[in-house]
Coordinates of N, CA and C in Angstrom, one line a residue:
M1038 N 47.3 -9.9 -53.3 CA 48.0 -8.9 -52.5 C 48.9 -9.5 -51.4
S1039 N 50.1 -9.1 -51.3 CA 51.0 -9.6 -50.3 C 50.9 -8.7 -49.0
G1040 N 50.1 -9.2 -48.1 CA 49.8 -8.5 -46.9 C 49.3 -9.3 -45.8
F1041 N 49.2 -8.7 -44.6 CA 48.6 -9.4 -43.4 C 47.5 -8.6 -42.9
D1042 N 46.3 -9.1 -42.8 CA 45.1 -8.4 -42.4 C 44.9 -8.6 -40.9
F1043 N 44.4 -7.5 -40.3 CA 44.1 -7.5 -38.8 C 43.2 -6.4 -38.5
D1044 N 42.6 -6.4 -37.3 CA 41.6 -5.4 -36.9 C 42.2 -4.6 -35.7
F1045 N 41.9 -3.3 -35.7 CA 42.5 -2.4 -34.7 C 41.5 -1.3 -34.4
H1046 N 40.8 -1.3 -33.3 CA 39.9 -0.3 -32.9 C 38.9 0.1 -34.0
G1047 N 38.2 -0.9 -34.5 CA 37.2 -0.6 -35.5 C 37.7 -0.5 -36.9
L1048 N 39.0 -0.6 -37.1 CA 39.6 -0.5 -38.5 C 40.0 -1.8 -39.0
R1049 N 39.8 -2.1 -40.2 CA 40.3 -3.3 -40.9 C 41.5 -2.9 -41.7
L1050 N 42.7 -3.4 -41.3 CA 43.9 -2.9 -41.8 C 44.7 -4.1 -42.4
T1051 N 45.6 -3.7 -43.4 CA 46.5 -4.7 -44.0 C 47.9 -4.2 -43.9
A1052 N 48.8 -4.9 -43.3 CA 50.2 -4.6 -43.2 C 50.8 -5.2 -44.5
L1053 N 51.3 -4.3 -45.3 CA 51.9 -4.6 -46.7 C 53.4 -5.0 -46.6
S1054 N 53.8 -5.8 -47.5 CA 55.2 -6.2 -47.5 C 56.2 -5.1 -47.6
S1055 N 55.7 -4.0 -48.2 CA 56.6 -2.8 -48.4 C 56.9 -2.0 -47.2
G1056 N 56.0 -2.3 -46.1 CA 56.1 -1.5 -44.9 C 55.1 -0.4 -44.8
A1057 N 54.2 -0.3 -45.8 CA 53.0 0.6 -45.7 C 51.9 -0.1 -45.1
L1058 N 50.9 0.6 -44.7 CA 49.7 0.1 -44.0 C 48.5 0.6 -44.9
L1059 N 47.5 -0.3 -45.1 CA 46.4 0.0 -45.9 C 45.1 -0.1 -45.1
S1060 N 44.3 0.9 -45.1 CA 43.0 0.9 -44.5 C 42.0 0.8 -45.7
G1061 N 41.5 -0.4 -46.0 CA 40.6 -0.5 -47.2 C 39.3 0.2 -47.0
D1062 N 38.7 0.2 -45.8 CA 37.5 0.8 -45.5 C 37.5 2.3 -45.7
H1063 N 38.7 2.9 -45.4 CA 38.8 4.3 -45.6 C 39.6 4.7 -46.8
A1064 N 40.0 3.7 -47.7 CA 40.7 4.0 -48.9 C 41.9 4.8 -48.6
T1065 N 42.7 4.5 -47.5 CA 43.8 5.3 -47.1 C 45.1 4.4 -47.0
L1066 N 46.1 4.9 -47.6 CA 47.5 4.2 -47.6 C 48.3 5.0 -46.6
I1067 N 49.0 4.4 -45.7 CA 49.8 5.1 -44.6 C 51.2 4.6 -44.7
A1068 N 52.2 5.5 -44.6 CA 53.6 5.1 -44.6 C 54.3 6.1 -43.6
A1069 N 55.4 5.7 -43.1 CA 56.1 6.5 -42.1 C 57.6 6.6 -42.5
D1070 N 58.2 7.7 -42.1 CA 59.7 7.8 -42.1 C 60.3 7.5 -43.5
L1071 N 59.9 8.3 -44.5 CA 60.5 8.2 -45.8 C 61.9 8.8 -45.8
H1072 N 62.2 9.8 -45.0 CA 63.5 10.4 -44.9 C 64.1 10.7 -46.3
L1073 N 63.3 11.4 -47.1 CA 63.7 11.7 -48.4 C 64.9 12.7 -48.3
G1074 N 65.9 12.5 -49.1 CA 67.1 13.3 -49.0 C 68.2 12.9 -48.0
R1075 N 68.0 11.6 -47.5 CA 69.0 11.1 -46.5 C 70.4 11.1 -47.0
S1076 N 70.6 10.7 -48.3 CA 72.0 10.7 -48.8 C 72.5 12.1 -49.0
L1077 N 71.6 13.1 -49.4 CA 72.1 14.4 -49.6 C 72.5 15.0 -48.2
R1078 N 71.7 14.8 -47.2 CA 72.1 15.3 -45.9 C 73.4 14.8 -45.4
S1079 N 73.6 13.5 -45.6 CA 74.8 12.8 -45.1 C 76.0 13.5 -45.8
T1080 N 75.9 13.7 -47.1 CA 77.0 14.4 -47.8 C 77.3 15.8 -47.4
R1081 N 76.2 16.6 -47.2 CA 76.3 18.0 -46.8 C 76.9 18.1 -45.4
D1082 N 76.6 17.1 -44.5 CA 77.1 17.2 -43.2 C 78.4 16.5 -43.0
G1083 N 79.1 16.1 -44.1 CA 80.4 15.5 -44.0 C 80.4 14.1 -43.5
G1084 N 79.2 13.4 -43.5 CA 79.1 12.0 -43.1 C 79.5 11.0 -44.1
L1085 N 79.0 9.8 -43.9 CA 79.3 8.7 -44.8 C 78.7 9.0 -46.2
P1086 N 79.5 9.0 -47.3 CA 78.9 9.2 -48.6 C 78.0 8.1 -49.0
L1087 N 76.8 8.4 -49.4 CA 75.8 7.4 -49.8 C 75.4 7.6 -51.3
P1088 N 75.1 6.5 -52.0 CA 74.7 6.7 -53.4 C 73.4 7.5 -53.4
P1089 N 73.4 8.5 -54.3 CA 72.3 9.5 -54.3 C 71.0 9.1 -55.0
F1090 N 70.6 7.9 -54.7 CA 69.4 7.4 -55.4 C 68.3 7.1 -54.5
E1091 N 68.4 7.3 -53.2 CA 67.4 6.8 -52.2 C 66.1 7.5 -52.3
T1092 N 66.1 8.8 -52.7 CA 64.8 9.5 -52.8 C 64.0 8.9 -53.9
I1093 N 64.6 8.7 -55.1 CA 63.9 8.2 -56.2 C 63.4 6.7 -55.9
D1094 N 64.3 5.9 -55.3 CA 63.9 4.6 -54.9 C 62.7 4.5 -54.0
T1095 N 62.8 5.3 -52.9 CA 61.7 5.4 -52.0 C 60.4 5.8 -52.6
L1096 N 60.4 6.8 -53.4 CA 59.2 7.3 -54.0 C 58.7 6.4 -55.1
T1097 N 59.6 5.7 -55.8 CA 59.1 4.7 -56.7 C 58.4 3.5 -56.1
R1098 N 58.9 3.1 -54.9 CA 58.2 2.0 -54.2 C 56.8 2.5 -53.6
L1099 N 56.8 3.8 -53.2 CA 55.5 4.3 -52.7 C 54.5 4.4 -53.8
E1100 N 55.0 4.9 -55.0 CA 54.1 5.1 -56.1 C 53.6 3.8 -56.6
T1101 N 54.4 2.7 -56.5 CA 53.9 1.4 -56.9 C 52.8 1.0 -56.0
E1102 N 52.8 1.2 -54.7 CA 51.7 0.9 -53.8 C 50.5 1.7 -54.2
V1103 N 50.7 2.9 -54.5 CA 49.5 3.8 -54.9 C 48.9 3.2 -56.1
Q1104 N 49.7 2.9 -57.1 CA 49.1 2.3 -58.4 C 48.4 1.0 -58.1
R1105 N 49.0 0.2 -57.2 CA 48.4 -1.2 -56.9 C 47.1 -1.1 -56.2
H1106 N 47.0 -0.2 -55.2 CA 45.8 -0.2 -54.3 C 44.8 0.9 -54.6
R1107 N 45.2 1.9 -55.4 CA 44.3 3.0 -55.7 C 43.7 3.7 -54.5
P1108 N 44.4 4.1 -53.5 CA 43.8 4.8 -52.4 C 43.3 6.2 -52.8
R1109 N 42.3 6.7 -52.1 CA 41.9 8.1 -52.3 C 42.8 9.0 -51.5
R1110 N 43.4 8.5 -50.4 CA 44.2 9.3 -49.6 C 45.5 8.6 -49.2
V1111 N 46.6 9.3 -49.2 CA 47.9 8.8 -48.7 C 48.4 9.7 -47.6
V1112 N 48.7 9.1 -46.4 CA 49.1 9.8 -45.3 C 50.6 9.4 -44.9
L1113 N 51.5 10.4 -44.8 CA 52.9 10.1 -44.5 C 53.1 10.6 -43.0
L1114 N 53.4 9.7 -42.2 CA 53.5 9.9 -40.7 C 54.8 10.5 -40.2
G1115 N 55.2 11.6 -40.8 CA 56.3 12.4 -40.3 C 57.7 11.9 -40.8
D1116 N 58.7 12.8 -40.7 CA 60.0 12.6 -41.2 C 59.9 12.1 -42.6
S1117 N 59.0 12.8 -43.4 CA 59.0 12.5 -44.8 C 60.2 13.0 -45.5
F1118 N 60.8 14.1 -45.0 CA 62.1 14.5 -45.5 C 63.1 14.4 -44.3
D1119 N 64.4 14.2 -44.7 CA 65.4 14.0 -43.6 C 65.7 15.2 -42.8
S1120 N 65.4 16.4 -43.4 CA 65.5 17.7 -42.7 C 64.8 18.8 -43.5
D1121 N 64.5 19.9 -42.8 CA 63.8 21.0 -43.6 C 64.8 21.5 -44.6
A1122 N 66.1 21.6 -44.3 CA 67.1 22.2 -45.2 C 67.2 21.3 -46.4
V1123 N 67.2 20.0 -46.2 CA 67.3 19.1 -47.4 C 66.1 19.2 -48.3
R1124 N 64.9 19.4 -47.6 CA 63.7 19.5 -48.4 C 63.8 20.6 -49.4
M1125 N 64.4 21.7 -49.0 CA 64.5 22.9 -49.9 C 65.5 22.7 -51.0
H1126 N 66.4 21.7 -50.9 CA 67.5 21.6 -51.9 C 67.4 20.3 -52.7
L1127 N 66.4 19.5 -52.5 CA 66.3 18.3 -53.4 C 65.9 18.8 -54.8
P1128 N 66.5 18.2 -55.8 CA 66.1 18.6 -57.2 C 64.7 18.2 -57.5
S1129 N 64.0 18.9 -58.3 CA 62.6 18.6 -58.6 C 62.4 17.3 -59.3
A1130 N 63.4 16.9 -60.1 CA 63.3 15.6 -60.7 C 63.3 14.5 -59.8
A1131 N 64.0 14.6 -58.6 CA 64.0 13.5 -57.6 C 62.6 13.4 -57.0
L1132 N 61.8 14.5 -56.9 CA 60.6 14.5 -56.3 C 59.4 14.3 -57.2
S1133 N 59.6 14.0 -58.4 CA 58.5 13.9 -59.4 C 57.5 12.8 -59.0
G1134 N 58.0 11.7 -58.4 CA 57.1 10.7 -57.9 C 56.1 11.2 -56.8
L1135 N 56.6 12.1 -56.0 CA 55.8 12.7 -55.0 C 54.7 13.6 -55.6
D1136 N 55.1 14.3 -56.7 CA 54.1 15.1 -57.4 C 53.1 14.3 -58.0
R1137 N 53.4 13.1 -58.6 CA 52.4 12.3 -59.2 C 51.5 11.7 -58.2
I1138 N 52.0 11.3 -57.0 CA 51.2 10.8 -55.9 C 50.2 11.9 -55.5
A1139 N 50.7 13.1 -55.4 CA 49.8 14.2 -54.9 C 48.7 14.5 -56.0
A1140 N 49.0 14.3 -57.2 CA 48.1 14.5 -58.3 C 47.0 13.4 -58.3
A1141 N 47.3 12.2 -57.9 CA 46.4 11.1 -58.0 C 45.6 10.8 -56.7
T1142 N 46.1 11.4 -55.6 CA 45.4 11.2 -54.3 C 45.4 12.4 -53.5
D1143 N 44.7 12.3 -52.4 CA 44.8 13.4 -51.3 C 46.0 13.1 -50.5
L1144 N 47.1 13.7 -50.8 CA 48.3 13.5 -50.1 C 48.5 14.4 -48.9
V1145 N 48.6 13.8 -47.7 CA 48.7 14.5 -46.4 C 50.0 14.1 -45.7
L1146 N 50.8 15.1 -45.4 CA 52.1 14.9 -44.6 C 51.8 15.4 -43.2
V1147 N 52.2 14.5 -42.2 CA 52.1 14.8 -40.8 C 53.5 15.2 -40.3
S1148 N 53.6 16.1 -39.4 CA 54.9 16.6 -38.9 C 55.6 15.6 -38.1
G1149 N 57.0 15.5 -38.3 CA 57.8 14.6 -37.6 C 59.0 15.4 -36.9
N1150 N 59.8 14.8 -36.2 CA 60.9 15.5 -35.5 C 62.0 15.9 -36.5
H1151 N 62.0 15.3 -37.7 CA 63.0 15.8 -38.6 C 62.5 16.9 -39.5
D1152 N 61.2 17.1 -39.5 CA 60.6 18.2 -40.3 C 59.6 19.0 -39.5
P1153 N 60.0 19.6 -38.4 CA 59.1 20.3 -37.5 C 58.8 21.7 -38.0
G1154 N 59.6 22.2 -39.0 CA 59.3 23.6 -39.4 C 58.5 23.7 -40.7
A1155 N 57.9 22.6 -41.1 CA 57.3 22.5 -42.5 C 55.9 23.0 -42.4
G1156 N 55.3 23.4 -41.3 CA 53.9 23.8 -41.2 C 52.9 22.7 -41.4
L1157 N 53.3 21.5 -40.9 CA 52.4 20.3 -41.1 C 51.6 20.1 -39.9
P1158 N 50.4 19.4 -40.1 CA 49.6 19.0 -38.9 C 50.3 18.0 -38.0
A1159 N 50.1 18.1 -36.7 CA 50.7 17.2 -35.8 C 50.0 15.8 -35.8
Q1160 N 48.7 15.7 -36.2 CA 48.1 14.4 -36.2 C 46.8 14.6 -37.0
L1161 N 46.3 13.4 -37.5 CA 45.0 13.3 -38.2 C 44.3 12.2 -37.5
W1162 N 43.0 11.9 -37.9 CA 42.2 10.9 -37.3 C 41.7 9.9 -38.4
L1163 N 41.7 8.6 -38.1 CA 41.1 7.6 -38.9 C 40.2 6.9 -38.0
G1164 N 38.9 7.2 -38.1 CA 37.9 6.7 -37.1 C 38.3 7.3 -35.8
E1165 N 38.5 6.4 -34.8 CA 38.8 6.9 -33.4 C 40.3 6.8 -33.2
V1166 N 41.1 6.5 -34.2 CA 42.5 6.2 -34.1 C 43.3 7.4 -34.6
A1167 N 44.2 7.9 -33.8 CA 45.1 9.1 -34.2 C 46.2 8.6 -35.1
L1168 N 46.5 9.4 -36.1 CA 47.7 9.2 -37.0 C 48.7 10.2 -36.6
R1169 N 49.8 9.8 -36.1 CA 50.8 10.8 -35.7 C 52.2 10.2 -35.8
H1170 N 53.3 11.1 -35.6 CA 54.6 10.6 -35.8 C 55.1 9.7 -34.7
I1171 N 54.9 10.2 -33.5 CA 55.4 9.5 -32.3 C 54.2 9.0 -31.5
A1172 N 54.2 7.8 -31.0 CA 53.1 7.2 -30.3 C 52.8 8.0 -29.0
G1173 N 51.5 8.2 -28.8 CA 51.1 9.0 -27.6 C 50.2 8.1 -26.7
E1174 N 49.1 8.6 -26.2 CA 48.3 7.8 -25.3 C 47.6 6.7 -26.0
G1175 N 47.3 6.8 -27.3 CA 46.6 5.8 -28.1 C 45.1 5.8 -27.9
P1176 N 44.4 5.1 -28.7 CA 44.9 4.3 -29.8 C 45.5 5.1 -30.9
D1177 N 46.6 4.7 -31.4 CA 47.2 5.5 -32.5 C 48.1 4.6 -33.4
I1178 N 48.4 5.2 -34.6 CA 49.3 4.6 -35.6 C 50.4 5.6 -35.8
S1179 N 51.6 5.2 -35.7 CA 52.7 6.1 -35.7 C 54.0 5.4 -36.3
G1180 N 55.1 6.2 -36.3 CA 56.3 5.7 -36.9 C 57.4 6.0 -35.9
H1181 N 58.5 6.7 -36.4 CA 59.5 7.3 -35.6 C 60.6 6.3 -35.2
Y1182 N 60.3 5.1 -34.7 CA 61.3 4.2 -34.1 C 61.9 3.3 -35.2
H1183 N 61.4 3.2 -36.4 CA 62.0 2.3 -37.4 C 62.1 0.9 -36.9
P1184 N 61.1 0.3 -36.3 CA 61.3 -1.0 -35.6 C 61.7 -2.2 -36.5
K1185 N 62.5 -3.0 -35.9 CA 62.9 -4.3 -36.6 C 63.1 -5.4 -35.6
L1186 N 63.2 -6.6 -36.0 CA 63.4 -7.7 -35.2 C 64.5 -8.6 -35.8
R1187 N 65.1 -9.4 -34.9 CA 66.1 -10.4 -35.4 C 65.4 -11.7 -35.2
I1188 N 65.1 -12.5 -36.2 CA 64.4 -13.8 -36.1 C 65.3 -14.8 -36.8
A1189 N 65.7 -15.8 -36.0 CA 66.5 -16.9 -36.5 C 67.7 -16.4 -37.2
G1190 N 68.3 -15.3 -36.6 CA 69.6 -14.8 -37.2 C 69.4 -13.8 -38.3
A1191 N 68.2 -13.6 -38.8 CA 68.0 -12.6 -39.8 C 67.2 -11.4 -39.3
S1192 N 67.5 -10.2 -39.8 CA 66.9 -8.9 -39.3 C 65.8 -8.5 -40.3
F1193 N 64.7 -8.1 -39.8 CA 63.5 -7.7 -40.6 C 62.9 -6.4 -40.1
P1194 N 62.5 -5.5 -41.0 CA 61.7 -4.4 -40.5 C 60.3 -5.0 -40.2
V1195 N 59.7 -4.4 -39.2 CA 58.4 -5.0 -38.7 C 57.4 -3.9 -38.3
F1196 N 56.1 -4.2 -38.4 CA 55.1 -3.5 -37.7 C 55.0 -4.0 -36.3
L1197 N 54.9 -3.2 -35.3 CA 54.6 -3.6 -34.0 C 53.2 -3.2 -33.6
I1198 N 52.4 -4.2 -33.0 CA 51.0 -4.0 -32.8 C 50.7 -4.4 -31.4
S1199 N 50.1 -3.5 -30.6 CA 49.6 -3.9 -29.3 C 48.2 -3.4 -29.2
H1200 N 47.5 -3.5 -28.0 CA 46.1 -3.1 -27.9 C 46.0 -1.6 -28.2
R1201 N 47.0 -0.7 -27.9 CA 46.8 0.7 -28.0 C 47.6 1.3 -29.1
H1202 N 48.6 0.6 -29.6 CA 49.5 1.2 -30.6 C 49.8 0.3 -31.8
I1203 N 50.0 1.0 -32.9 CA 50.7 0.4 -34.1 C 51.9 1.3 -34.4
V1204 N 53.0 0.7 -34.5 CA 54.2 1.4 -34.9 C 54.7 0.8 -36.3
L1205 N 54.8 1.7 -37.3 CA 55.1 1.2 -38.6 C 56.6 1.2 -38.8
P1206 N 57.1 0.3 -39.6 CA 58.5 0.3 -40.0 C 58.8 1.5 -40.9
A1207 N 60.1 1.9 -40.9 CA 60.5 3.0 -41.8 C 60.3 2.6 -43.3
F1208 N 59.7 3.5 -44.1 CA 59.5 3.2 -45.5 C 60.7 3.5 -46.3
G1209 N 61.5 4.5 -45.9 CA 62.6 5.0 -46.7 C 63.8 4.1 -46.8
T1210 N 64.5 4.3 -47.9 CA 65.7 3.6 -48.1 C 66.8 4.3 -47.2
Y1211 N 67.8 3.5 -46.7 CA 68.9 4.0 -45.9 C 68.4 4.5 -44.5
T1212 N 67.3 4.0 -44.0 CA 66.7 4.5 -42.7 C 67.2 3.7 -41.5
G1213 N 67.7 2.5 -41.7 CA 68.2 1.8 -40.5 C 67.0 1.4 -39.6
G1214 N 67.2 1.0 -38.4 CA 66.1 0.6 -37.5 C 66.5 0.4 -36.1
M1215 N 65.5 0.3 -35.2 CA 65.7 0.0 -33.8 C 65.1 -1.4 -33.4
F1216 N 65.9 -2.2 -32.8 CA 65.4 -3.5 -32.4 C 64.4 -3.4 -31.3
W1217 N 63.4 -4.3 -31.3 CA 62.4 -4.3 -30.3 C 62.9 -4.4 -28.9
S1218 N 64.1 -5.0 -28.8 CA 64.7 -5.2 -27.5 C 65.2 -3.9 -26.8
E1219 N 65.3 -2.8 -27.6 CA 65.7 -1.6 -27.0 C 64.7 -1.1 -26.0
P1220 N 65.1 -0.4 -24.9 CA 64.2 -0.1 -23.8 C 63.1 0.8 -24.2
A1221 N 63.3 1.7 -25.2 CA 62.2 2.6 -25.6 C 61.0 1.9 -26.2
L1222 N 61.3 0.8 -27.0 CA 60.3 0.0 -27.6 C 59.7 -1.0 -26.6
Q1223 N 60.5 -1.5 -25.7 CA 60.1 -2.4 -24.7 C 59.0 -1.7 -23.8
R1224 N 59.3 -0.5 -23.4 CA 58.3 0.3 -22.6 C 57.0 0.5 -23.3
L1225 N 57.2 0.9 -24.6 CA 56.0 1.2 -25.4 C 55.2 0.0 -25.7
M1226 N 55.8 -1.1 -26.1 CA 55.2 -2.3 -26.5 C 55.7 -3.5 -25.7
P1227 N 55.3 -3.7 -24.4 CA 55.8 -4.8 -23.7 C 55.2 -6.1 -24.1
S1228 N 54.1 -6.1 -24.9 CA 53.5 -7.3 -25.4 C 52.8 -6.9 -26.7
G1229 N 52.3 -7.9 -27.4 CA 51.6 -7.7 -28.6 C 52.1 -8.7 -29.7
I1230 N 52.1 -8.2 -31.0 CA 52.6 -9.0 -32.1 C 53.5 -8.1 -33.0
A1231 N 54.3 -8.8 -33.7 CA 55.1 -8.1 -34.7 C 54.8 -8.8 -36.1
I1232 N 54.6 -7.9 -37.1 CA 54.4 -8.4 -38.4 C 55.6 -8.1 -39.3
A1233 N 56.3 -9.1 -39.7 CA 57.5 -8.9 -40.5 C 57.1 -8.3 -41.9
A1234 N 57.8 -7.2 -42.3 CA 57.5 -6.6 -43.6 C 58.4 -7.3 -44.6
T1235 N 58.1 -8.6 -45.0 CA 58.8 -9.4 -45.9 C 57.9 -9.7 -47.1
H1236 N 58.4 -10.4 -48.1 CA 57.7 -10.8 -49.3 C 56.3 -11.4 -48.9
R1237 N 56.3 -12.2 -47.9 CA 55.0 -12.8 -47.4 C 55.0 -12.4 -45.9
P1238 N 54.4 -11.3 -45.6 CA 54.3 -10.9 -44.2 C 53.8 -12.0 -43.2
F1239 N 54.4 -12.1 -42.1 CA 53.9 -13.1 -41.1 C 54.0 -12.5 -39.7
A1240 N 53.2 -13.0 -38.8 CA 53.1 -12.4 -37.5 C 53.7 -13.4 -36.5
I1241 N 54.3 -12.8 -35.4 CA 54.8 -13.6 -34.3 C 54.6 -12.8 -33.0
P1242 N 54.4 -13.5 -31.9 CA 54.2 -12.8 -30.6 C 55.5 -12.1 -30.2
L1243 N 55.4 -10.9 -29.6 CA 56.6 -10.2 -29.2 C 57.3 -10.9 -28.1
A1244 N 56.7 -11.8 -27.4 CA 57.4 -12.5 -26.3 C 58.0 -13.8 -26.8
H1245 N 58.0 -14.0 -28.1 CA 58.6 -15.3 -28.7 C 60.1 -15.4 -28.3
K1246 N 60.4 -16.6 -27.8 CA 61.8 -16.7 -27.2 C 62.9 -16.5 -28.3
R1247 N 62.6 -16.6 -29.6 CA 63.7 -16.5 -30.6 C 63.7 -15.0 -31.1
V1248 N 63.0 -14.2 -30.5 CA 63.0 -12.8 -30.9 C 63.8 -11.9 -30.0
T1249 N 64.7 -11.1 -30.5 CA 65.5 -10.2 -29.6 C 65.5 -8.8 -30.1

């Protein structure tokens, strides 16, 4: 398995190269910010035309992780769809992967700022750790910021980990990201480690002089 193991408030977790997080003890796979329908929303809003394959690509990658790790539960930490309107207009064929995941696992979607009207729970619990879209008091696991780092001139999506917070990278295609050097992330995570979501995940201190 290509992942990086670590402990967080009584949980044994694995940061996977795909950007998903696995809790083996709880048989739970966690991902954040799929933004399904991103290309459709861009087209409908008159923005930059994007190839209309990101929903299938994102769900194919998620389904691959489900098949590989066989979790009993899959938790999506908000912004699973790029908007409520897009959610209603995505063709069923594009969402077939989500249907298969729901049939094979207990699939739970948490509410995010892009999908506030979907009637979803604001948070769940994994042991004493809250699972939510935006980091709160902690300890929690969240998404929202799409964190990334520039290391030796290359940009990588990353997991950010401190004593109170874990922030997952965005799982969706076309989601972009926010560098750790941005004030919002600096305030939330002034120290800790980052785990690069690469083919072989690796950890570096957030204060590393080559990280911006």
